[in-house]
């Protein structure tokens, strides 16, 4: 899976947005992104600003009144503030790589030895900033809950845990 991600990320674009192929010419274009319906963007900052504004709108519109006072509601607001700091650090020469935000085990074809032989469903492919491209695919099915260290027996050393 990592090799597929690395290959996909080797394709560079000057804008952020969803990948679209013209069926008549087979040319590829960057078009508005599917989650927000906005874009294409020429900078990471513009993308993150629209993404955080979209997250705030999604939270507020259908939410009950207690959502506005929940501590998690501060995350998109904090994100917007952090992005204002980020603005000062980005170069004007950005390039963006392809990533499949819907990439996971559910869209892999494997043979009888579980070797990957194909990938299906490229609807989630977009040109994105490096921070998005370099993330571990959320939909791999390999996410594990963090260990509950409060249940760990302190008498059990790391050496004895390795022996069975």
GROMACS .gro file of N, CA and C in nm:
model
  492
    1UNK      N    1   0.083  -0.119   0.000
    1UNK     CA    2   0.000   0.000   0.000
    1UNK      C    3   0.087   0.125   0.000
    2UNK      N    4   0.199   0.119   0.072
    2UNK     CA    5   0.288   0.235   0.077
    2UNK      C    6   0.345   0.266  -0.061
    3UNK      N    7   0.376   0.162  -0.136
    3UNK     CA    8   0.430   0.181  -0.270
    3UNK      C    9   0.328   0.249  -0.361
    4UNK      N   10   0.202   0.212  -0.347
    4UNK     CA   11   0.095   0.274  -0.426
    4UNK      C   12   0.084   0.421  -0.390
    5UNK      N   13   0.087   0.451  -0.260
    5UNK     CA   14   0.080   0.591  -0.216
    5UNK      C   15   0.199   0.671  -0.267
    6UNK      N   16   0.318   0.612  -0.260
    6UNK     CA   17   0.438   0.683  -0.306
    6UNK      C   18   0.431   0.711  -0.455
    7UNK      N   19   0.385   0.614  -0.532
    7UNK     CA   20   0.372   0.634  -0.677
    7UNK      C   21   0.271   0.745  -0.707
    8UNK      N   22   0.158   0.740  -0.641
    8UNK     CA   23   0.054   0.841  -0.662
    8UNK      C   24   0.107   0.980  -0.626
    9UNK      N   25   0.182   0.989  -0.517
    9UNK     CA   26   0.231   1.120  -0.472
    9UNK      C   27   0.342   1.175  -0.560
   10UNK      N   28   0.396   1.095  -0.651
   10UNK     CA   29   0.502   1.144  -0.739
   10UNK      C   30   0.450   1.236  -0.850
   11UNK      N   31   0.319   1.238  -0.871
   11UNK     CA   32   0.259   1.325  -0.971
   11UNK      C   33   0.234   1.462  -0.909
   12UNK      N   34   0.291   1.566  -0.970
   12UNK     CA   35   0.287   1.702  -0.914
   12UNK      C   36   0.194   1.793  -0.994
   13UNK      N   37   0.129   1.883  -0.920
   13UNK     CA   38   0.038   1.980  -0.980
   13UNK      C   39   0.062   2.116  -0.917
   14UNK      N   40   0.020   2.221  -0.986
   14UNK     CA   41   0.039   2.357  -0.935
   14UNK      C   42  -0.082   2.407  -0.857
   15UNK      N   43  -0.189   2.327  -0.851
   15UNK     CA   44  -0.309   2.367  -0.778
   15UNK      C   45  -0.359   2.251  -0.692
   16UNK      N   46  -0.440   2.287  -0.592
   16UNK     CA   47  -0.504   2.189  -0.504
   16UNK      C   48  -0.648   2.172  -0.549
   17UNK      N   49  -0.692   2.049  -0.557
   17UNK     CA   50  -0.830   2.020  -0.592
   17UNK      C   51  -0.844   1.876  -0.637
   18UNK      N   52  -0.965   1.838  -0.675
   18UNK     CA   53  -0.992   1.701  -0.719
   18UNK      C   54  -0.940   1.680  -0.860
   19UNK      N   55  -0.902   1.557  -0.888
   19UNK     CA   56  -0.852   1.520  -1.020
   19UNK      C   57  -0.970   1.482  -1.109
   20UNK      N   58  -0.970   1.536  -1.230
   20UNK     CA   59  -1.078   1.509  -1.325
   20UNK      C   60  -1.014   1.473  -1.459
   21UNK      N   61  -1.068   1.370  -1.524
   21UNK     CA   62  -1.019   1.333  -1.657
   21UNK      C   63  -1.127   1.360  -1.761
   22UNK      N   64  -1.091   1.438  -1.862
   22UNK     CA   65  -1.181   1.463  -1.974
   22UNK      C   66  -1.189   1.335  -2.056
   23UNK      N   67  -1.309   1.279  -2.068
   23UNK     CA   68  -1.327   1.150  -2.136
   23UNK      C   69  -1.296   1.157  -2.286
   24UNK      N   70  -1.314   1.274  -2.346
   24UNK     CA   71  -1.288   1.287  -2.490
   24UNK      C   72  -1.140   1.301  -2.521
   25UNK      N   73  -1.068   1.380  -2.442
   25UNK     CA   74  -0.927   1.406  -2.471
   25UNK      C   75  -0.831   1.324  -2.384
   26UNK      N   76  -0.882   1.264  -2.277
   26UNK     CA   77  -0.801   1.190  -2.178
   26UNK      C   78  -0.706   1.280  -2.100
   27UNK      N   79  -0.723   1.413  -2.112
   27UNK     CA   80  -0.642   1.506  -2.034
   27UNK      C   81  -0.693   1.511  -1.890
   28UNK      N   82  -0.601   1.538  -1.797
   28UNK     CA   83  -0.637   1.551  -1.656
   28UNK      C   84  -0.637   1.697  -1.616
   29UNK      N   85  -0.732   1.733  -1.530
   29UNK     CA   86  -0.746   1.870  -1.482
   29UNK      C   87  -0.769   1.867  -1.331
   30UNK      N   88  -0.735   1.978  -1.266
   30UNK     CA   89  -0.768   1.996  -1.125
   30UNK      C   90  -0.895   2.080  -1.121
   31UNK      N   91  -0.996   2.029  -1.052
   31UNK     CA   92  -1.128   2.093  -1.045
   31UNK      C   93  -1.165   2.112  -0.897
   32UNK      N   94  -1.279   2.177  -0.867
   32UNK     CA   95  -1.317   2.194  -0.727
   32UNK      C   96  -1.318   2.061  -0.651
   33UNK      N   97  -1.278   2.069  -0.527
   33UNK     CA   98  -1.263   1.954  -0.440
   33UNK      C   99  -1.400   1.905  -0.395
   34UNK      N  100  -1.417   1.774  -0.380
   34UNK     CA  101  -1.549   1.716  -0.357
   34UNK      C  102  -1.606   1.743  -0.218
   35UNK      N  103  -1.522   1.753  -0.116
   35UNK     CA  104  -1.574   1.771   0.021
   35UNK      C  105  -1.636   1.908   0.041
   36UNK      N  106  -1.569   2.013  -0.005
   36UNK     CA  107  -1.618   2.149   0.017
   36UNK      C  108  -1.688   2.207  -0.105
   37UNK      N  109  -1.661   2.151  -0.224
   37UNK     CA  110  -1.715   2.207  -0.346
   37UNK      C  111  -1.641   2.333  -0.390
   38UNK      N  112  -1.531   2.364  -0.322
   38UNK     CA  113  -1.454   2.485  -0.354
   38UNK      C  114  -1.323   2.447  -0.420
   39UNK      N  115  -1.252   2.550  -0.467
   39UNK     CA  116  -1.124   2.529  -0.531
   39UNK      C  117  -1.140   2.541  -0.681
   40UNK      N  118  -1.035   2.514  -0.755
   40UNK     CA  119  -0.901   2.480  -0.709
   40UNK      C  120  -0.832   2.598  -0.640
   41UNK      N  121  -0.733   2.563  -0.558
   41UNK     CA  122  -0.656   2.661  -0.482
   41UNK      C  123  -0.513   2.662  -0.532
   42UNK      N  124  -0.451   2.779  -0.527
   42UNK     CA  125  -0.311   2.790  -0.570
   42UNK      C  126  -0.214   2.788  -0.453
   43UNK      N  127  -0.267   2.785  -0.329
   43UNK     CA  128  -0.178   2.777  -0.213
   43UNK      C  129  -0.241   2.691  -0.103
   44UNK      N  130  -0.155   2.634  -0.021
   44UNK     CA  131  -0.201   2.554   0.092
   44UNK      C  132  -0.285   2.638   0.186
   45UNK      N  133  -0.242   2.761   0.208
   45UNK     CA  134  -0.314   2.849   0.300
   45UNK      C  135  -0.458   2.869   0.257
   46UNK      N  136  -0.481   2.899   0.129
   46UNK     CA  137  -0.618   2.917   0.080
   46UNK      C  138  -0.700   2.790   0.101
   47UNK      N  139  -0.640   2.675   0.073
   47UNK     CA  140  -0.709   2.547   0.091
   47UNK      C  141  -0.748   2.526   0.237
   48UNK      N  142  -0.652   2.545   0.328
   48UNK     CA  143  -0.679   2.521   0.470
   48UNK      C  144  -0.780   2.621   0.526
   49UNK      N  145  -0.777   2.744   0.478
   49UNK     CA  146  -0.876   2.842   0.523
   49UNK      C  147  -1.017   2.799   0.482
   50UNK      N  148  -1.033   2.758   0.356
   50UNK     CA  149  -1.165   2.712   0.311
   50UNK      C  150  -1.207   2.583   0.382
   51UNK      N  151  -1.112   2.494   0.405
   51UNK     CA  152  -1.142   2.369   0.474
   51UNK      C  153  -1.187   2.394   0.618
   52UNK      N  154  -1.119   2.485   0.688
   52UNK     CA  155  -1.159   2.514   0.826
   52UNK      C  156  -1.293   2.587   0.830
   53UNK      N  157  -1.317   2.677   0.736
   53UNK     CA  158  -1.448   2.744   0.729
   53UNK      C  159  -1.559   2.643   0.701
   54UNK      N  160  -1.531   2.548   0.613
   54UNK     CA  161  -1.629   2.443   0.583
   54UNK      C  162  -1.657   2.359   0.708
   55UNK      N  163  -1.552   2.323   0.782
   55UNK     CA  164  -1.570   2.244   0.904
   55UNK      C  165  -1.656   2.319   1.006
   56UNK      N  166  -1.634   2.449   1.018
   56UNK     CA  167  -1.716   2.529   1.110
   56UNK      C  168  -1.862   2.532   1.066
   57UNK      N  169  -1.886   2.551   0.937
   57UNK     CA  170  -2.023   2.555   0.886
   57UNK      C  171  -2.094   2.422   0.908
   58UNK      N  172  -2.024   2.312   0.884
   58UNK     CA  173  -2.083   2.180   0.903
   58UNK      C  174  -2.118   2.158   1.049
   59UNK      N  175  -2.034   2.206   1.139
   59UNK     CA  176  -2.060   2.190   1.283
   59UNK      C  177  -2.180   2.272   1.329
   60UNK      N  178  -2.190   2.393   1.280
   60UNK     CA  179  -2.290   2.487   1.331
   60UNK      C  180  -2.429   2.463   1.273
   61UNK      N  181  -2.440   2.441   1.143
   61UNK     CA  182  -2.572   2.437   1.079
   61UNK      C  183  -2.669   2.335   1.138
   62UNK      N  184  -2.638   2.206   1.139
   62UNK     CA  185  -2.738   2.110   1.187
   62UNK      C  186  -2.725   2.078   1.336
   63UNK      N  187  -2.640   2.149   1.406
   63UNK     CA  188  -2.606   2.110   1.543
   63UNK      C  189  -2.703   2.163   1.646
   64UNK      N  190  -2.707   2.092   1.756
   64UNK     CA  191  -2.785   2.139   1.871
   64UNK      C  192  -2.707   2.251   1.940
   65UNK      N  193  -2.774   2.335   2.020
   65UNK     CA  194  -2.708   2.450   2.082
   65UNK      C  195  -2.586   2.414   2.167
   66UNK      N  196  -2.585   2.295   2.228
   66UNK     CA  197  -2.472   2.260   2.313
   66UNK      C  198  -2.343   2.235   2.235
   67UNK      N  199  -2.353   2.216   2.103
   67UNK     CA  200  -2.233   2.195   2.022
   67UNK      C  201  -2.146   2.321   2.022
   68UNK      N  202  -2.209   2.437   2.016
   68UNK     CA  203  -2.134   2.563   2.011
   68UNK      C  204  -2.049   2.587   2.135
   69UNK      N  205  -2.085   2.525   2.245
   69UNK     CA  206  -2.006   2.544   2.367
   69UNK      C  207  -1.916   2.424   2.398
   70UNK      N  208  -1.921   2.321   2.315
   70UNK     CA  209  -1.835   2.203   2.336
   70UNK      C  210  -1.690   2.239   2.309
   71UNK      N  211  -1.600   2.179   2.385
   71UNK     CA  212  -1.458   2.211   2.367
   71UNK      C  213  -1.408   2.170   2.228
   72UNK      N  214  -1.464   2.065   2.170
   72UNK     CA  215  -1.420   2.022   2.037
   72UNK      C  216  -1.456   2.124   1.929
   73UNK      N  217  -1.555   2.208   1.956
   73UNK     CA  218  -1.593   2.312   1.860
   73UNK      C  219  -1.479   2.411   1.840
   74UNK      N  220  -1.390   2.420   1.937
   74UNK     CA  221  -1.277   2.512   1.927
   74UNK      C  222  -1.172   2.464   1.827
   75UNK      N  223  -1.173   2.336   1.791
   75UNK     CA  224  -1.069   2.283   1.702
   75UNK      C  225  -1.062   2.356   1.568
   76UNK      N  226  -1.173   2.373   1.496
   76UNK     CA  227  -1.162   2.447   1.368
   76UNK      C  228  -1.120   2.593   1.389
   77UNK      N  229  -1.161   2.653   1.499
   77UNK     CA  230  -1.121   2.792   1.528
   77UNK      C  231  -0.972   2.799   1.556
   78UNK      N  232  -0.924   2.706   1.638
   78UNK     CA  233  -0.781   2.699   1.667
   78UNK      C  234  -0.702   2.670   1.539
   79UNK      N  235  -0.754   2.584   1.456
   79UNK     CA  236  -0.690   2.551   1.329
   79UNK      C  237  -0.674   2.677   1.244
   80UNK      N  238  -0.777   2.760   1.238
   80UNK     CA  239  -0.770   2.884   1.160
   80UNK      C  240  -0.661   2.975   1.214
   81UNK      N  241  -0.650   2.983   1.347
   81UNK     CA  242  -0.545   3.066   1.408
   81UNK      C  243  -0.406   3.012   1.373
   82UNK      N  244  -0.389   2.881   1.385
   82UNK     CA  245  -0.260   2.821   1.353
   82UNK      C  246  -0.223   2.844   1.206
   83UNK      N  247  -0.323   2.842   1.119
   83UNK     CA  248  -0.297   2.865   0.978
   83UNK      C  249  -0.249   3.007   0.953
   84UNK      N  250  -0.293   3.103   1.033
   84UNK     CA  251  -0.244   3.240   1.017
   84UNK      C  252  -0.095   3.247   1.050
   85UNK      N  253  -0.050   3.164   1.142
   85UNK     CA  254   0.093   3.157   1.173
   85UNK      C  255   0.169   3.085   1.062
   86UNK      N  256   0.107   2.984   1.006
   86UNK     CA  257   0.164   2.903   0.899
   86UNK      C  258   0.187   2.989   0.775
   87UNK      N  259   0.101   3.086   0.753
   87UNK     CA  260   0.108   3.174   0.636
   87UNK      C  261   0.247   3.236   0.623
   88UNK      N  262   0.308   3.269   0.736
   88UNK     CA  263   0.436   3.338   0.733
   88UNK      C  264   0.551   3.244   0.698
   89UNK      N  265   0.529   3.112   0.702
   89UNK     CA  266   0.637   3.017   0.683
   89UNK      C  267   0.638   2.953   0.545
   90UNK      N  268   0.533   2.963   0.467
   90UNK     CA  269   0.524   2.894   0.338
   90UNK      C  270   0.592   2.973   0.228
   91UNK      N  271   0.657   2.900   0.138
   91UNK     CA  272   0.719   2.965   0.023
   91UNK      C  273   0.612   2.992  -0.082
   92UNK      N  274   0.645   3.080  -0.173
   92UNK     CA  275   0.549   3.112  -0.280
   92UNK      C  276   0.550   3.005  -0.389
   93UNK      N  277   0.653   2.921  -0.391
   93UNK     CA  278   0.666   2.815  -0.492
   93UNK      C  279   0.621   2.682  -0.433
   94UNK      N  280   0.494   2.655  -0.434
   94UNK     CA  281   0.442   2.529  -0.382
   94UNK      C  282   0.404   2.438  -0.497
   95UNK      N  283   0.424   2.308  -0.476
   95UNK     CA  284   0.367   2.210  -0.568
   95UNK      C  285   0.288   2.111  -0.483
   96UNK      N  286   0.191   2.048  -0.545
   96UNK     CA  287   0.099   1.961  -0.473
   96UNK      C  288   0.098   1.824  -0.537
   97UNK      N  289   0.083   1.722  -0.455
   97UNK     CA  290   0.090   1.584  -0.502
   97UNK      C  291  -0.045   1.517  -0.494
   98UNK      N  292  -0.058   1.409  -0.572
   98UNK     CA  293  -0.183   1.333  -0.569
   98UNK      C  294  -0.190   1.245  -0.445
   99UNK      N  295  -0.310   1.233  -0.391
   99UNK     CA  296  -0.339   1.145  -0.278
   99UNK      C  297  -0.482   1.094  -0.297
  100UNK      N  298  -0.505   0.970  -0.256
  100UNK     CA  299  -0.641   0.915  -0.259
  100UNK      C  300  -0.694   0.916  -0.116
  101UNK      N  301  -0.781   1.009  -0.085
  101UNK     CA  302  -0.834   1.022   0.052
  101UNK      C  303  -0.926   0.907   0.090
  102UNK      N  304  -0.967   0.827  -0.008
  102UNK     CA  305  -1.055   0.713   0.017
  102UNK      C  306  -0.975   0.582   0.010
  103UNK      N  307  -0.844   0.589   0.024
  103UNK     CA  308  -0.758   0.473   0.005
  103UNK      C  309  -0.765   0.381   0.127
  104UNK      N  310  -0.796   0.256   0.102
  104UNK     CA  311  -0.802   0.158   0.209
  104UNK      C  312  -0.819   0.018   0.155
  105UNK      N  313  -0.825  -0.077   0.246
  105UNK     CA  314  -0.838  -0.218   0.208
  105UNK      C  315  -0.964  -0.243   0.125
  106UNK      N  316  -1.067  -0.163   0.146
  106UNK     CA  317  -1.194  -0.184   0.074
  106UNK      C  318  -1.185  -0.156  -0.076
  107UNK      N  319  -1.078  -0.089  -0.120
  107UNK     CA  320  -1.067  -0.067  -0.264
  107UNK      C  321  -0.940  -0.126  -0.324
  108UNK      N  322  -0.892  -0.234  -0.262
  108UNK     CA  323  -0.778  -0.308  -0.315
  108UNK      C  324  -0.826  -0.441  -0.371
  109UNK      N  325  -0.768  -0.480  -0.484
  109UNK     CA  326  -0.791  -0.613  -0.539
  109UNK      C  327  -0.665  -0.695  -0.511
  110UNK      N  328  -0.682  -0.814  -0.455
  110UNK     CA  329  -0.568  -0.899  -0.422
  110UNK      C  330  -0.585  -1.035  -0.488
  111UNK      N  331  -0.472  -1.104  -0.508
  111UNK     CA  332  -0.479  -1.240  -0.563
  111UNK      C  333  -0.489  -1.340  -0.448
  112UNK      N  334  -0.479  -1.469  -0.480
  112UNK     CA  335  -0.496  -1.573  -0.378
  112UNK      C  336  -0.384  -1.573  -0.275
  113UNK      N  337  -0.272  -1.504  -0.302
  113UNK     CA  338  -0.164  -1.493  -0.204
  113UNK      C  339  -0.166  -1.357  -0.133
  114UNK      N  340  -0.272  -1.284  -0.151
  114UNK     CA  341  -0.294  -1.152  -0.091
  114UNK      C  342  -0.195  -1.046  -0.141
  115UNK      N  343  -0.142  -1.065  -0.261
  115UNK     CA  344  -0.062  -0.962  -0.324
  115UNK      C  345  -0.157  -0.864  -0.393
  116UNK      N  346  -0.132  -0.737  -0.378
  116UNK     CA  347  -0.218  -0.636  -0.441
  116UNK      C  348  -0.199  -0.641  -0.592
  117UNK      N  349  -0.309  -0.658  -0.664
  117UNK     CA  350  -0.303  -0.664  -0.810
  117UNK      C  351  -0.379  -0.548  -0.875
  118UNK      N  352  -0.451  -0.471  -0.795
  118UNK     CA  353  -0.525  -0.359  -0.852
  118UNK      C  354  -0.586  -0.271  -0.746
  119UNK      N  355  -0.620  -0.150  -0.787
  119UNK     CA  356  -0.687  -0.053  -0.700
  119UNK      C  357  -0.811  -0.006  -0.774
  120UNK      N  358  -0.922   0.001  -0.704
  120UNK     CA  359  -1.047   0.050  -0.763
  120UNK      C  360  -1.091   0.176  -0.690
  121UNK      N  361  -1.182   0.249  -0.751
  121UNK     CA  362  -1.245   0.366  -0.688
  121UNK      C  363  -1.147   0.480  -0.665
  122UNK      N  364  -1.127   0.558  -0.768
  122UNK     CA  365  -1.037   0.673  -0.759
  122UNK      C  366  -1.113   0.804  -0.742
  123UNK      N  367  -1.237   0.798  -0.696
  123UNK     CA  368  -1.316   0.921  -0.678
  123UNK      C  369  -1.256   1.015  -0.575
  124UNK      N  370  -1.180   0.963  -0.479
  124UNK     CA  371  -1.123   1.047  -0.373
  124UNK      C  372  -0.987   1.104  -0.405
  125UNK      N  373  -0.940   1.090  -0.529
  125UNK     CA  374  -0.806   1.138  -0.564
  125UNK      C  375  -0.807   1.289  -0.582
  126UNK      N  376  -0.710   1.354  -0.519
  126UNK     CA  377  -0.696   1.498  -0.532
  126UNK      C  378  -0.549   1.537  -0.527
  127UNK      N  379  -0.517   1.653  -0.581
  127UNK     CA  380  -0.386   1.713  -0.562
  127UNK      C  381  -0.395   1.789  -0.431
  128UNK      N  382  -0.300   1.762  -0.340
  128UNK     CA  383  -0.311   1.815  -0.205
  128UNK      C  384  -0.175   1.859  -0.153
  129UNK      N  385  -0.175   1.939  -0.046
  129UNK     CA  386  -0.050   1.978   0.019
  129UNK      C  387   0.019   1.855   0.079
  130UNK      N  388   0.148   1.866   0.099
  130UNK     CA  389   0.228   1.757   0.153
  130UNK      C  390   0.171   1.703   0.285
  131UNK      N  391   0.119   1.791   0.369
  131UNK     CA  392   0.066   1.749   0.500
  131UNK      C  393  -0.051   1.653   0.485
  132UNK      N  394  -0.127   1.665   0.379
  132UNK     CA  395  -0.239   1.574   0.353
  132UNK      C  396  -0.187   1.445   0.290
  133UNK      N  397  -0.094   1.459   0.197
  133UNK     CA  398  -0.040   1.344   0.125
  133UNK      C  399   0.034   1.249   0.219
  134UNK      N  400   0.105   1.302   0.317
  134UNK     CA  401   0.190   1.221   0.403
  134UNK      C  402   0.117   1.153   0.518
  135UNK      N  403  -0.014   1.165   0.526
  135UNK     CA  404  -0.089   1.102   0.634
  135UNK      C  405  -0.108   0.953   0.609
  136UNK      N  406  -0.113   0.877   0.719
  136UNK     CA  407  -0.144   0.735   0.712
  136UNK      C  408  -0.289   0.722   0.666
  137UNK      N  409  -0.318   0.635   0.569
  137UNK     CA  410  -0.456   0.624   0.520
  137UNK      C  411  -0.553   0.582   0.631
  138UNK      N  412  -0.650   0.663   0.657
  138UNK     CA  413  -0.746   0.639   0.765
  138UNK      C  414  -0.828   0.513   0.740
  139UNK      N  415  -0.857   0.483   0.616
  139UNK     CA  416  -0.950   0.374   0.585
  139UNK      C  417  -0.882   0.240   0.559
  140UNK      N  418  -0.763   0.218   0.613
  140UNK     CA  419  -0.694   0.091   0.590
  140UNK      C  420  -0.754  -0.024   0.668
  141UNK      N  421  -0.829   0.005   0.772
  141UNK     CA  422  -0.881  -0.101   0.857
  141UNK      C  423  -0.778  -0.148   0.957
  142UNK      N  424  -0.666  -0.080   0.962
  142UNK     CA  425  -0.558  -0.119   1.052
  142UNK      C  426  -0.548  -0.028   1.174
  143UNK      N  427  -0.643   0.061   1.191
  143UNK     CA  428  -0.639   0.151   1.307
  143UNK      C  429  -0.660   0.071   1.434
  144UNK      N  430  -0.577   0.096   1.530
  144UNK     CA  431  -0.589   0.027   1.659
  144UNK      C  432  -0.612   0.130   1.768
  145UNK      N  433  -0.689   0.090   1.866
  145UNK     CA  434  -0.709   0.176   1.981
  145UNK      C  435  -0.578   0.185   2.058
  146UNK      N  436  -0.548   0.300   2.118
  146UNK     CA  437  -0.426   0.310   2.200
  146UNK      C  438  -0.435   0.213   2.317
  147UNK      N  439  -0.319   0.166   2.361
  147UNK     CA  440  -0.315   0.078   2.476
  147UNK      C  441  -0.366   0.150   2.599
  148UNK      N  442  -0.441   0.080   2.680
  148UNK     CA  443  -0.489   0.137   2.806
  148UNK      C  444  -0.382   0.108   2.911
  149UNK      N  445  -0.294   0.202   2.931
  149UNK     CA  446  -0.181   0.183   3.022
  149UNK      C  447  -0.226   0.170   3.167
  150UNK      N  448  -0.347   0.215   3.199
  150UNK     CA  449  -0.395   0.204   3.337
  150UNK      C  450  -0.422   0.059   3.375
  151UNK      N  451  -0.444  -0.027   3.277
  151UNK     CA  452  -0.470  -0.168   3.305
  151UNK      C  453  -0.343  -0.252   3.307
  152UNK      N  454  -0.234  -0.195   3.269
  152UNK     CA  455  -0.108  -0.268   3.260
  152UNK      C  456  -0.056  -0.301   3.399
  153UNK      N  457  -0.011  -0.424   3.417
  153UNK     CA  458   0.046  -0.468   3.544
  153UNK      C  459   0.188  -0.413   3.554
  154UNK      N  460   0.214  -0.321   3.647
  154UNK     CA  461   0.348  -0.260   3.656
  154UNK      C  462   0.456  -0.362   3.691
  155UNK      N  463   0.418  -0.478   3.744
  155UNK     CA  464   0.518  -0.579   3.779
  155UNK      C  465   0.569  -0.652   3.657
  156UNK      N  466   0.497  -0.641   3.546
  156UNK     CA  467   0.536  -0.712   3.424
  156UNK      C  468   0.635  -0.624   3.348
  157UNK      N  469   0.759  -0.668   3.338
  157UNK     CA  470   0.861  -0.588   3.270
  157UNK      C  471   0.849  -0.605   3.119
  158UNK      N  472   0.912  -0.516   3.047
  158UNK     CA  473   0.907  -0.526   2.901
  158UNK      C  474   0.977  -0.652   2.853
  159UNK      N  475   1.078  -0.697   2.925
  159UNK     CA  476   1.148  -0.820   2.886
  159UNK      C  477   1.059  -0.942   2.901
  160UNK      N  478   0.981  -0.947   3.010
  160UNK     CA  479   0.896  -1.064   3.032
  160UNK      C  480   0.775  -1.063   2.939
  161UNK      N  481   0.732  -0.943   2.894
  161UNK     CA  482   0.619  -0.938   2.800
  161UNK      C  483   0.658  -0.995   2.665
  162UNK      N  484   0.786  -0.987   2.631
  162UNK     CA  485   0.831  -1.038   2.503
  162UNK      C  486   0.841  -1.190   2.500
  163UNK      N  487   0.843  -1.255   2.616
  163UNK     CA  488   0.851  -1.402   2.622
  163UNK      C  489   0.713  -1.460   2.643
  164UNK      N  490   0.684  -1.565   2.570
  164UNK     CA  491   0.555  -1.631   2.589
  164UNK      C  492   0.572  -1.777   2.611
   0.00000   0.00000   0.00000
